[in-house]
Short mmCIF file of C-alpha atoms in Angstrom, two decimals:
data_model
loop_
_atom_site.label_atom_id
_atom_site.label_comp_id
_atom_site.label_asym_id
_atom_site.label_seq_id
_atom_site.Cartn_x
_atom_site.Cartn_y
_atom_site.Cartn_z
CA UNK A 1 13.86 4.80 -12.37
CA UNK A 2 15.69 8.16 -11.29
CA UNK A 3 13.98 9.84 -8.29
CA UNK A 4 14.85 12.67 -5.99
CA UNK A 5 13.02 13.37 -2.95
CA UNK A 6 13.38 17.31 -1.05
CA UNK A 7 13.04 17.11 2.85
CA UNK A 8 14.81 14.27 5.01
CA UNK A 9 11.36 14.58 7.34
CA UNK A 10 8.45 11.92 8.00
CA UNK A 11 7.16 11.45 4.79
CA UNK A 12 10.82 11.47 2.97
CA UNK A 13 12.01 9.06 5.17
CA UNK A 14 9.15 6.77 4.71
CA UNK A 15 9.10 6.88 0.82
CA UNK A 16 12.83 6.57 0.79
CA UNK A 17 11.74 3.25 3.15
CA UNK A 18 9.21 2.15 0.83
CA UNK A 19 11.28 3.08 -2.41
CA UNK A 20 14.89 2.05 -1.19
CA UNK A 21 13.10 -1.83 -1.73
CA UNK A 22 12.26 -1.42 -5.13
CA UNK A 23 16.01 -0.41 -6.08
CA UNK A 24 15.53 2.36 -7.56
CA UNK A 25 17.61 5.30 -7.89
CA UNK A 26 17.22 7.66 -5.08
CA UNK A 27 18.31 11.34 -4.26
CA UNK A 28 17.47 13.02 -1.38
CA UNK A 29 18.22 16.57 -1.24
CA UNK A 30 17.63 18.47 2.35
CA UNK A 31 19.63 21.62 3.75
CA UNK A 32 20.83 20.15 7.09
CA UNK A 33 23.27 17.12 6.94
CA UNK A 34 22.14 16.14 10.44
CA UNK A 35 18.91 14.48 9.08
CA UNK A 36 20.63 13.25 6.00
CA UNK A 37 23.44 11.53 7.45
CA UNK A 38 20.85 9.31 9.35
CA UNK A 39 18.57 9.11 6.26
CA UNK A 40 21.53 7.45 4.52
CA UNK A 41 22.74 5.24 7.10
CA UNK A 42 19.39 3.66 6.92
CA UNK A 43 18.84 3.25 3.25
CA UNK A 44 20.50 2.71 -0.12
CA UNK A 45 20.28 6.21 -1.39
CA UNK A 46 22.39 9.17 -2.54
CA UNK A 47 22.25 12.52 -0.34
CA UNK A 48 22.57 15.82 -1.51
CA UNK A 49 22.92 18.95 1.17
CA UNK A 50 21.57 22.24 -0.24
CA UNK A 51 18.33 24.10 -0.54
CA UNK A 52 15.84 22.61 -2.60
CA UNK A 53 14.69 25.79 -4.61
CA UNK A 54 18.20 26.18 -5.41
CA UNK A 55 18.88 25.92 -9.41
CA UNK A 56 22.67 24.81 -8.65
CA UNK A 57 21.69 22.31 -6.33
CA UNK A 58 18.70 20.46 -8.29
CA UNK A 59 20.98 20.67 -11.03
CA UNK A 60 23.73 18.65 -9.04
CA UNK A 61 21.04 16.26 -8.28
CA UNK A 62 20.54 14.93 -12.26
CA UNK A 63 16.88 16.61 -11.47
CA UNK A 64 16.93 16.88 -15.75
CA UNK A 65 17.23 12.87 -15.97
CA UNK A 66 14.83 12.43 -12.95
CA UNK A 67 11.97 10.47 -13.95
CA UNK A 68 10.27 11.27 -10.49
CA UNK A 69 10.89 15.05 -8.77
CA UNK A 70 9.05 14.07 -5.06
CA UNK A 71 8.71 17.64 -2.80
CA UNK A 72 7.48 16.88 0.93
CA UNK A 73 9.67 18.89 3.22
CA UNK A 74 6.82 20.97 5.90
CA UNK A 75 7.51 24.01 3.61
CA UNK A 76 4.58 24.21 0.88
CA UNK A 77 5.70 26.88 -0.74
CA UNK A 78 9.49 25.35 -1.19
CA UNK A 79 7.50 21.97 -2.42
CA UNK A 80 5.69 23.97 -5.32
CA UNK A 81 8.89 26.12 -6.12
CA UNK A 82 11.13 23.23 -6.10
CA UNK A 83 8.73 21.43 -8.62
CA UNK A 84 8.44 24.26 -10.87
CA UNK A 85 11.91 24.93 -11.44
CA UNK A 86 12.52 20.72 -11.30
CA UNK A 87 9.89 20.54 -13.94
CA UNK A 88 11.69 23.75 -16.07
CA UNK A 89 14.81 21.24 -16.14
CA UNK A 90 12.97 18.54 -17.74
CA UNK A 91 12.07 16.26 -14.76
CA UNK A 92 9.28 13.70 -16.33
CA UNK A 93 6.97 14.03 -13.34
CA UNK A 94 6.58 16.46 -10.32
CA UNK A 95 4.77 15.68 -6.80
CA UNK A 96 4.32 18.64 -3.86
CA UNK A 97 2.80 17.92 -0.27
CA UNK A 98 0.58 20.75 0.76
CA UNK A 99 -0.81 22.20 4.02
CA UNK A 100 -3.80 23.65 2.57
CA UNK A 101 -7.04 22.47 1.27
CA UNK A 102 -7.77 25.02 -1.42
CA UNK A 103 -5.07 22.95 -3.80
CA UNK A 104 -7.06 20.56 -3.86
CA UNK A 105 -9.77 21.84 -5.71
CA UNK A 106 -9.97 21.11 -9.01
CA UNK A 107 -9.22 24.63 -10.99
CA UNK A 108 -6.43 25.11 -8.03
CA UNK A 109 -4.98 21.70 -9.46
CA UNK A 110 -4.99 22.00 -13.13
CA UNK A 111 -3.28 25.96 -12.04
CA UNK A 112 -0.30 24.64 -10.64
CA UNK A 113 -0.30 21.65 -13.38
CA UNK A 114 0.15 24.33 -16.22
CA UNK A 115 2.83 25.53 -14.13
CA UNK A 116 4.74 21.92 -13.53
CA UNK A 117 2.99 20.57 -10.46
CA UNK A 118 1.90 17.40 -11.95
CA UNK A 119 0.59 16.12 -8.25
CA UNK A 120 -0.58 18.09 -5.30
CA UNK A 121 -0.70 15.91 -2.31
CA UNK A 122 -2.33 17.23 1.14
CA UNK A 123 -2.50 14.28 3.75
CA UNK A 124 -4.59 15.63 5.97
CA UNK A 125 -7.56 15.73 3.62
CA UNK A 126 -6.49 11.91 2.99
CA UNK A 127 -6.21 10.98 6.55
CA UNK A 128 -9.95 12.36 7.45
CA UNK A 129 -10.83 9.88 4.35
CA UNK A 130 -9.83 6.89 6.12
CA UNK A 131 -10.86 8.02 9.49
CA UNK A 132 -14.27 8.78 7.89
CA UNK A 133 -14.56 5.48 6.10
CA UNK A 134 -13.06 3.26 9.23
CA UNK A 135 -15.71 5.13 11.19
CA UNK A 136 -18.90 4.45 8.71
CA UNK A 137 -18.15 0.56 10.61
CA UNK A 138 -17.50 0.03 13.84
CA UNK A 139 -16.43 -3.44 13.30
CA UNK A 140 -14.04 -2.98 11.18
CA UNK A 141 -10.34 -1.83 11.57
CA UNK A 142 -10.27 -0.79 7.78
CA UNK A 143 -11.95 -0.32 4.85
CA UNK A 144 -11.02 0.59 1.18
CA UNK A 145 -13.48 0.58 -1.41
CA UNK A 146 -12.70 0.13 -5.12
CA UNK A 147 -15.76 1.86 -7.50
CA UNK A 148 -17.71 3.42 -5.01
CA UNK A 149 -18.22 -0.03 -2.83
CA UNK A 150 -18.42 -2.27 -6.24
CA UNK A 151 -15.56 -3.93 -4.25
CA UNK A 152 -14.55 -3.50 -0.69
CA UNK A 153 -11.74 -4.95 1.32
CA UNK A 154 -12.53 -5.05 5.26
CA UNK A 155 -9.76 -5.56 7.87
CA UNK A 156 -11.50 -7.19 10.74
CA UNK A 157 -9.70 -8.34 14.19
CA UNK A 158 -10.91 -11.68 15.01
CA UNK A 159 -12.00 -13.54 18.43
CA UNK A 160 -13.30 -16.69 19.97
CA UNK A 161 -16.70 -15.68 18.80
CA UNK A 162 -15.69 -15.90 14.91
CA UNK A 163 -17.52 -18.98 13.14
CA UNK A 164 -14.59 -19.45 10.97
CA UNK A 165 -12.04 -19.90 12.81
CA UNK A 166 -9.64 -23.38 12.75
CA UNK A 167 -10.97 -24.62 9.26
CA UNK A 168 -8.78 -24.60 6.24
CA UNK A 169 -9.69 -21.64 3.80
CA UNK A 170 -9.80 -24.41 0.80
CA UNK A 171 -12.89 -24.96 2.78
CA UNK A 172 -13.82 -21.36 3.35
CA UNK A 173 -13.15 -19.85 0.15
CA UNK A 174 -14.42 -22.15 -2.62
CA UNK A 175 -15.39 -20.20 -6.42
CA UNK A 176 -18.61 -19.89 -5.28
CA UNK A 177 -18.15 -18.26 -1.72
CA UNK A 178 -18.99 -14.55 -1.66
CA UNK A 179 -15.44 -13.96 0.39
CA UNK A 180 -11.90 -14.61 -0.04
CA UNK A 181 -9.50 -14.42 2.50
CA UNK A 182 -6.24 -12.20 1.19
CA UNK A 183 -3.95 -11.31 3.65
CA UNK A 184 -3.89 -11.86 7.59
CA UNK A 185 -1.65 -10.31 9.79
CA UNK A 186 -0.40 -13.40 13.13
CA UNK A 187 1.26 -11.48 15.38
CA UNK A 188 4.08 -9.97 13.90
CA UNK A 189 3.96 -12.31 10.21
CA UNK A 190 1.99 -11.07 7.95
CA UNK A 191 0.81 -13.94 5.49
CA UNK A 192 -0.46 -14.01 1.98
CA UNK A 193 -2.75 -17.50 2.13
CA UNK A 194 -3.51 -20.29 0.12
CA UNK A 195 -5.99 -23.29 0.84
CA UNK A 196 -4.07 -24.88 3.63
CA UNK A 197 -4.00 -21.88 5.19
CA UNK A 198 -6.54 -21.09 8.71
CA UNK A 199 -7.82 -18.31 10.47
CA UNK A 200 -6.79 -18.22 14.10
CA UNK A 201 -8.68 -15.93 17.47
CA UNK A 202 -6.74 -12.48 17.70
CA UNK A 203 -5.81 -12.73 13.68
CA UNK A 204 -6.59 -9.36 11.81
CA UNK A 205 -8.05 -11.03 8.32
CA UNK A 206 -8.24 -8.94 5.37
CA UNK A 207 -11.42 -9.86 3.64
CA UNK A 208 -12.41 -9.26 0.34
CA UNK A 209 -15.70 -9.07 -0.40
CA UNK A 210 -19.10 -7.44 -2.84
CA UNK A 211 -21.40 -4.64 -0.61
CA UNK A 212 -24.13 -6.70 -0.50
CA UNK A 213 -22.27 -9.22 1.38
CA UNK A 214 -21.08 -7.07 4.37
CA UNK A 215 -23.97 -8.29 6.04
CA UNK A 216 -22.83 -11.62 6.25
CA UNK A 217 -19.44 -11.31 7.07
CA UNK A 218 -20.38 -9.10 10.10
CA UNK A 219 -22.28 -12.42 11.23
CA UNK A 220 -19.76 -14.85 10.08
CA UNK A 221 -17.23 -12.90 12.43
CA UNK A 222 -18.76 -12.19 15.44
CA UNK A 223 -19.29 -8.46 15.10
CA UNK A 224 -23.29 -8.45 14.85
CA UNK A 225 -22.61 -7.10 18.76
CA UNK A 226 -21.14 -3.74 17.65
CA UNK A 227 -23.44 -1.22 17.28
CA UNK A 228 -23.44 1.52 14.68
CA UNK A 229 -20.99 4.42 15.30
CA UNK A 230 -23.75 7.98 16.26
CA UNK A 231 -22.00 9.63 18.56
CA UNK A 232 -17.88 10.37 18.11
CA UNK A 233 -15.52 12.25 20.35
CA UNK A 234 -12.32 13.78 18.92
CA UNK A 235 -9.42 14.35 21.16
CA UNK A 236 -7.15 16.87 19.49
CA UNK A 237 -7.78 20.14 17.49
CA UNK A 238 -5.83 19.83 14.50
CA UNK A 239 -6.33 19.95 10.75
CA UNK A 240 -6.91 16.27 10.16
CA UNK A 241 -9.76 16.38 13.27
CA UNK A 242 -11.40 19.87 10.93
CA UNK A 243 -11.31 17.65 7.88
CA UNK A 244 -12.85 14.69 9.69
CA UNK A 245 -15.50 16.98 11.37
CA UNK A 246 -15.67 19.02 7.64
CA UNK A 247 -16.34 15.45 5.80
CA UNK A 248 -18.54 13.14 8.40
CA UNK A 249 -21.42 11.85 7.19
CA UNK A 250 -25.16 13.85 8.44
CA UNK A 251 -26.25 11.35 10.81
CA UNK A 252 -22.92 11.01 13.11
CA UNK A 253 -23.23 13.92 15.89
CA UNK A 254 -19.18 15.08 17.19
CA UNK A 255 -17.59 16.46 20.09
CA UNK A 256 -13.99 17.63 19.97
CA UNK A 257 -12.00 18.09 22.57
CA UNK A 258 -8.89 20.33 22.85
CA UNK A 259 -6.30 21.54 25.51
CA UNK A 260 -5.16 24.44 24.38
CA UNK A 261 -7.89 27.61 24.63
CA UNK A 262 -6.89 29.74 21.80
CA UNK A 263 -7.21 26.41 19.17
CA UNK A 264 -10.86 25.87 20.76
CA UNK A 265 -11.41 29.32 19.75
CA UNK A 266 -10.31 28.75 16.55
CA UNK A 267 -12.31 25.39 16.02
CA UNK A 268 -15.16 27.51 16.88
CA UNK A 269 -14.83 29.21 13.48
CA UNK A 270 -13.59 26.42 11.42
CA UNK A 271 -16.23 23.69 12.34
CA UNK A 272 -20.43 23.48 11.92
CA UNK A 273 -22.43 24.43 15.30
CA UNK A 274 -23.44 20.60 15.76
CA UNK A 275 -19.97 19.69 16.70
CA UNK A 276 -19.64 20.97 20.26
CA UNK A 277 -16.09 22.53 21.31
CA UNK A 278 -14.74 21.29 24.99
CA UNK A 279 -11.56 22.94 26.62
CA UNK A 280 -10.04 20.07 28.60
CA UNK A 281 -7.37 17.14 28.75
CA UNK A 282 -9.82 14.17 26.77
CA UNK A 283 -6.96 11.92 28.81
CA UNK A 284 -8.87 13.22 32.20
CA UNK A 285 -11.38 10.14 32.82
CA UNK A 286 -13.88 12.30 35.06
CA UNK A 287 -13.99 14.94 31.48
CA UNK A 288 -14.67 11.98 29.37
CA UNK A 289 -17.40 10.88 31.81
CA UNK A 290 -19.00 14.30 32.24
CA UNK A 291 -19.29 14.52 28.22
CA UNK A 292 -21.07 11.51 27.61
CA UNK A 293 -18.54 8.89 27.07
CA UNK A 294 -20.83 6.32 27.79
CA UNK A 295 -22.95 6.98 25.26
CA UNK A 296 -19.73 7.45 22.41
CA UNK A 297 -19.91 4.29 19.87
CA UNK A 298 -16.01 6.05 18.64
CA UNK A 299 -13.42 7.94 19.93
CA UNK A 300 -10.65 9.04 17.76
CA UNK A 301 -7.18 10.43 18.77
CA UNK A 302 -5.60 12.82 16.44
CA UNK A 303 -3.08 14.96 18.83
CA UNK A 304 0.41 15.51 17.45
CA UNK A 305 1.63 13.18 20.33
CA UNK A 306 1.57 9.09 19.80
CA UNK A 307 1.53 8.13 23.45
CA UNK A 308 -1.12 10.25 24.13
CA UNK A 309 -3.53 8.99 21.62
CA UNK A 310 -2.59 5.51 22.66
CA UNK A 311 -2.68 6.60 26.57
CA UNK A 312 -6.39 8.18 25.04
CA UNK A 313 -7.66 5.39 23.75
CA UNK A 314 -6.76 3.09 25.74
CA UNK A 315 -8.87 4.96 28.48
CA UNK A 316 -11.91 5.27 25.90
CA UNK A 317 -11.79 2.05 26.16
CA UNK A 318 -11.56 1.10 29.64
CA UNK A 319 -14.85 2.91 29.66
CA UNK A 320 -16.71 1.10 27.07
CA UNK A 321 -16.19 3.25 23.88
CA UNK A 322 -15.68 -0.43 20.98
CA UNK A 323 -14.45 1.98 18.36
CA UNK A 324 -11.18 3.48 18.93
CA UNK A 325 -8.59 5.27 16.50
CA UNK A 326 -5.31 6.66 16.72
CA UNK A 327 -2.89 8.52 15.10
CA UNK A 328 0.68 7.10 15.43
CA UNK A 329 3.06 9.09 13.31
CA UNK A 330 5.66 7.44 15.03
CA UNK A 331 6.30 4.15 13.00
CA UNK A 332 8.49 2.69 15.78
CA UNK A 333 5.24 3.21 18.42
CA UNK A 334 3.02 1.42 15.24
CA UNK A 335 3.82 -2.30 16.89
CA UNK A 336 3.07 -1.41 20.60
CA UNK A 337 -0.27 -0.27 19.78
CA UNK A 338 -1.57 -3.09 17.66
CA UNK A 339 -0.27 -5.31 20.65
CA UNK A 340 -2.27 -3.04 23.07
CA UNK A 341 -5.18 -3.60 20.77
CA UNK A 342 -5.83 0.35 20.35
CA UNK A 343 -7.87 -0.12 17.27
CA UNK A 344 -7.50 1.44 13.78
CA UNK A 345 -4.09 3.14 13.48
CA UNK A 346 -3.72 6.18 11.37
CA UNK A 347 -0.14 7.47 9.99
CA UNK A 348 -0.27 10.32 7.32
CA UNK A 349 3.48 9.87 6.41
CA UNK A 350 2.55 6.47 5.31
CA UNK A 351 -0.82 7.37 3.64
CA UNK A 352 0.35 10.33 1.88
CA UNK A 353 3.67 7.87 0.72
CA UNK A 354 1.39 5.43 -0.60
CA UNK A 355 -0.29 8.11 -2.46
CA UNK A 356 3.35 9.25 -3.80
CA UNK A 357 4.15 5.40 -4.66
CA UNK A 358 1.35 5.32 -6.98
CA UNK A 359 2.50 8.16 -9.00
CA UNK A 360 6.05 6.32 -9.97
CA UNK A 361 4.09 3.17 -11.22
CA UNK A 362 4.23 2.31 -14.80
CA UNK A 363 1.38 0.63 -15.25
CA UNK A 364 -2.51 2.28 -14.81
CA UNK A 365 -2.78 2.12 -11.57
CA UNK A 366 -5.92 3.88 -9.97
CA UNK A 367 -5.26 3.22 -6.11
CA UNK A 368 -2.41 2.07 -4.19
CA UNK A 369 -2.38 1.50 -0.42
CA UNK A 370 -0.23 0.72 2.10
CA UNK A 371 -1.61 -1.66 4.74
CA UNK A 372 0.20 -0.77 7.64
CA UNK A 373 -0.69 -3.35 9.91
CA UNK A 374 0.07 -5.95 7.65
CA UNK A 375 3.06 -4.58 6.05
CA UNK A 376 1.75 -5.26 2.81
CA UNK A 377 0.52 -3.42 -0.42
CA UNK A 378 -2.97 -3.21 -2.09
CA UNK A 379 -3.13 -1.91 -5.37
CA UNK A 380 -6.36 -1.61 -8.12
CA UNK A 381 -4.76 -2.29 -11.80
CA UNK A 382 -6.21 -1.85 -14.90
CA UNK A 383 -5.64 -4.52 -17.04
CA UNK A 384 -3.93 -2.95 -20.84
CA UNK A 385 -5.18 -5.05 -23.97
CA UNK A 386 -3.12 -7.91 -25.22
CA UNK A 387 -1.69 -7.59 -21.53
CA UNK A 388 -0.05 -10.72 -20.09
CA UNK A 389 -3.38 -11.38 -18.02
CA UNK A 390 -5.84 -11.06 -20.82
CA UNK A 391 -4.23 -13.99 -22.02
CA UNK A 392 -4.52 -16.80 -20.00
CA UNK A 393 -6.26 -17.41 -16.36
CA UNK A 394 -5.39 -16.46 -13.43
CA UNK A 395 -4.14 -20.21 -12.63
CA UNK A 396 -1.89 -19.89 -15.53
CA UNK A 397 -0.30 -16.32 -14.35
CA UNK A 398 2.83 -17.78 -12.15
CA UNK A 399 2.08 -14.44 -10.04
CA UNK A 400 5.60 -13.97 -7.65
CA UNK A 401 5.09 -15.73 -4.09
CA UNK A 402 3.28 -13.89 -1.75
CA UNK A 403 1.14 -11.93 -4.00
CA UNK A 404 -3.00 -12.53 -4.51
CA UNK A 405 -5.20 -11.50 -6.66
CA UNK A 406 -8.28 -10.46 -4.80
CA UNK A 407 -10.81 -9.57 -6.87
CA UNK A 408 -11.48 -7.20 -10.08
CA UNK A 409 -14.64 -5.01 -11.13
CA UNK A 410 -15.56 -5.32 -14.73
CA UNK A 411 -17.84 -2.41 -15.98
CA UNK A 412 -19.56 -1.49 -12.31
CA UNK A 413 -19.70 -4.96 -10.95
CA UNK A 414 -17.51 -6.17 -8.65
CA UNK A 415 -16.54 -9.94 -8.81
CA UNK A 416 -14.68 -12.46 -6.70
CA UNK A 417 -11.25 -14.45 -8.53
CA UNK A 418 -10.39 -18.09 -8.52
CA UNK A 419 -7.95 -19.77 -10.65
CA UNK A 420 -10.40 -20.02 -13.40
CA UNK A 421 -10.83 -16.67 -13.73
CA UNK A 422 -10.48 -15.22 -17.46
CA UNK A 423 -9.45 -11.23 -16.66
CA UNK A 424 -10.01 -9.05 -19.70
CA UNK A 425 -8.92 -5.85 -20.83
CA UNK A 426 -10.47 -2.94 -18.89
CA UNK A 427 -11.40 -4.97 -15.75
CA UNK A 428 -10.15 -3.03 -12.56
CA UNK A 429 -7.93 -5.94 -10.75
CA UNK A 430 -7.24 -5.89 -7.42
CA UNK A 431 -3.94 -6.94 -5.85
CA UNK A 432 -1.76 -7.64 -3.01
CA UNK A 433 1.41 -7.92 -2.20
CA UNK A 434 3.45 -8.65 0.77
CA UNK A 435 7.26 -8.06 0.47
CA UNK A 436 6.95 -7.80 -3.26
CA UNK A 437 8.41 -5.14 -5.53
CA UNK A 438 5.10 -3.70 -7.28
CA UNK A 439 6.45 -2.84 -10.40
CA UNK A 440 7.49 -6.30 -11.03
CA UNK A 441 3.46 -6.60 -11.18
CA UNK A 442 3.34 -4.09 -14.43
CA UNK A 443 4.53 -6.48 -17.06
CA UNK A 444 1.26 -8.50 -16.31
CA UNK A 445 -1.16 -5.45 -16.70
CA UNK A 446 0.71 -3.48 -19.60
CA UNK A 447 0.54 -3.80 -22.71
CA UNK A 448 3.84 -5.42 -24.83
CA UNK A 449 4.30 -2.37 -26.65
CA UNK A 450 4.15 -0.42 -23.47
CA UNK A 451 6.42 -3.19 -21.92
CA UNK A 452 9.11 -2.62 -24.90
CA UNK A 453 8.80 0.99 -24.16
CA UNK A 454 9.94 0.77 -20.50
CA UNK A 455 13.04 -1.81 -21.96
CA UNK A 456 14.05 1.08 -24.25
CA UNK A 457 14.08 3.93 -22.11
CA UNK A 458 16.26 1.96 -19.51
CA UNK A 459 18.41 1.02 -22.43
CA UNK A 460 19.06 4.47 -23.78
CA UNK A 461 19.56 5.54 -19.59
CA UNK A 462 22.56 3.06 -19.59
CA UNK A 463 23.88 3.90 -22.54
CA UNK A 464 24.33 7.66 -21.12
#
């Protein structure tokens, strides 16, 4: 696959990162050869220096043989000018990051589609989802639901208190068991099970589960302690706090607190009256203890700095606050604060990348994430008729090492997998990977003729 990425920044860095693995064909294209020159010392890719809205330039790039046209520099309105003209010269499929909500509004979208925009991508809106969703449970460090909650994967951080701990999963995770166990992240490894396999105190497990169950795997872990998140303090002003604040659910009451006093002023006017604006440092322990800090199940970090919102939350919770999250758009940073035990961890880069990644899939692929603590990949398939897993069970599959099957809704019920399970066309499958090249996954859930497709077109791009 052919694919050129515009802007050397976070996000083209990380999807040149997650994309450089799959060997595919990269070109990055970015007017300053400072940040390309250390893009391409890190990663097998091709570097172009020009201006992305330059005709010359995408031309240079093969953007008419480009099977994926990626624009995510921090300049919207290059991203959506780059992927008109890209799709003008016959690139198959066009992505644009955007700083603004109102593109992602439905008649906004299907606009800029008719123009060549295939996919607008705004990570701030996508970052207040998970902050949203990861707050909706205090006990958990993630959450991603597939169907509305038909099937939901929970990341939970383990202690001495967990029943299951030091027992092999064979023992756990029997057919019949309303869990399975599909990923847990030791320290720096991140494993994919099987039977032999045992949960250890301080593991983050990656459950995999059906909603009505979510009761008992808060007992089964040790979390029936934490209470429900009411009351949530924001530390930072920005766009991804508004969209938190814009999208939290009725019965959660917010306070946000910002340094500088122009942004309060404009938070003022963005946000509802319930959410109270403070003017302060949220890293000042007496502020935090003068707003109520003791009675804050959450606190959530969100200021363009990573050591603050580590420094933050660490505080938060040196004063009792169970529920802490951070944003850490520093990758390098990622590792120290999972070892500091800071909580959930948001990065946009690598949410709005796993976004992108889903796009250049083959296959129909609903949902892709990247699990960033584990270092692994979660994606929702649907399974083509007369694909390779229609055809036997799962047993039978010889999936690649390291990759799991978690579970798969069929119509709107979620269901659990063993290795007796028959999938069937249309079921929604569920599966990681750790270390695995995803598309190596589509010629299980396409079809043959779609399969034979793929072969051809790679053929006839040889042959060229």
């Amino acid at each position: 696959m052919k694919i050129i990425i515009t802007g050397a920044y976070a996000i083209g860095t990380h999807l040149a990162r997650l994309l450089s693995r799959n060997q595919e064909e990269i070109t990055i294209i970015d007017d300053d050869q400072d940040r390309l020159d250390k893009i391409g010392a890190d990663y097998d890719l091709l570097t172009l220096c020009g201006s992305p809205s330059s005709l010359k330039t995408l031309r240079e790039a093969g953007t008419a043989n480009a099977d994926l046209f990626i624009a995510v520099s921090p300049d919207e309105n290059e991203n959506i000018n780059s992927c008109i003209l890209a799709h003008a010269l016959h690139a198959k499929k066009t992505v644009a990051k955007v700083n603004d909500a109102e593109y992602v509004e439905e008649d906004v979208r299907q606009f800029y589609k008719d123009l060549g925009v295939d996919v607008l991508i705004y990570p701030e809106i996508l970052a207040a989802k998970e902050i949203n969703n990861g707050l909706k449970m205090s006990w958990v460090r993630q959450r991603w639901d597939v169907h509305g909650g038909a099937l939901v994967m929970l990341a939970i951080k383990l202690r001495d208190n967990c029943k299951i701990l030091n027992q092999p999963l064979k023992d756990l995770c029997g057919p019949d068991d309303p869990y399975h166990i599909v990923a847990i992240k030791r320290g720096r490894e991140t494993i994919i099970p099987g039977g032999n396999d045992e949960l250890h105190c301080f593991d983050l497990a990656y459950f995999m589960t059906t909603k009505q169950y979510i009761p008992y795997i808060r007992e089964i872990t040790g979390k029936t302690g934490y209470v429900d998140v009411r009351n949530v303090m924001f530390m930072g002003g920005g766009m991804t706090a508004v969209r938190a604040l814009q999208s939290m659910p009725e019965y959660m009451h917010a306070k946000i607190i910002e340094v500088d006093p122009d942004r309060c002023e404009e938070l003022n006017q963005l946000i509802e009256d319930k959410t109270l604006v403070i003017e302060g440092d949220a890293r000042d322990t007496a502020l935090l203890e003068d707003e109520g800090i003791k009675n804050t199940q959450a606190f959530v970090a969100l200021t363009g700095n990573a050591e603050t919102n580590i420094l933050a939350c660490l505080t938060a919770k040196r004063l009792g606050v169970r529920k802490t999250v951070a944003d850490v758009e520093n990758l390098d940073y990622v590792s120290m604060a999972e070892s500091l035990d800071i909580g959930t961890i948001i990065n946009k880069k690598a949410i709005a990348a796993s976004r992108i990644y889903q796009v250049m899939l083959d296959a129909d692929v609903l949902n892709v994430t990247f699990l960033m603590s584990a270092n692994a990949d979660v994606a929702e398939f649907v399974a083509k008729e007369d694909s390779k897993v229609t055809k036997m069970t799962v047993r039978d599959l010889r999936l690649p090492q390291d990759v799991t099957i978690g579970g798969l809704v069929r119509g709107d019920k979620g269901m659990l997998v063993n290795g007796n399970t028959q999938i069937e066309a249309g079921d929604h499958v569920v599966v990681f990977c750790h270390g695995v090249n995803m598309k190596v996954l589509e010629r299980f859930f396409n079809s043959p003729r779609k399969i034979e497709a793929i072969g051809r077109d790679l053929l006839n791009r040889l042959s060229l």
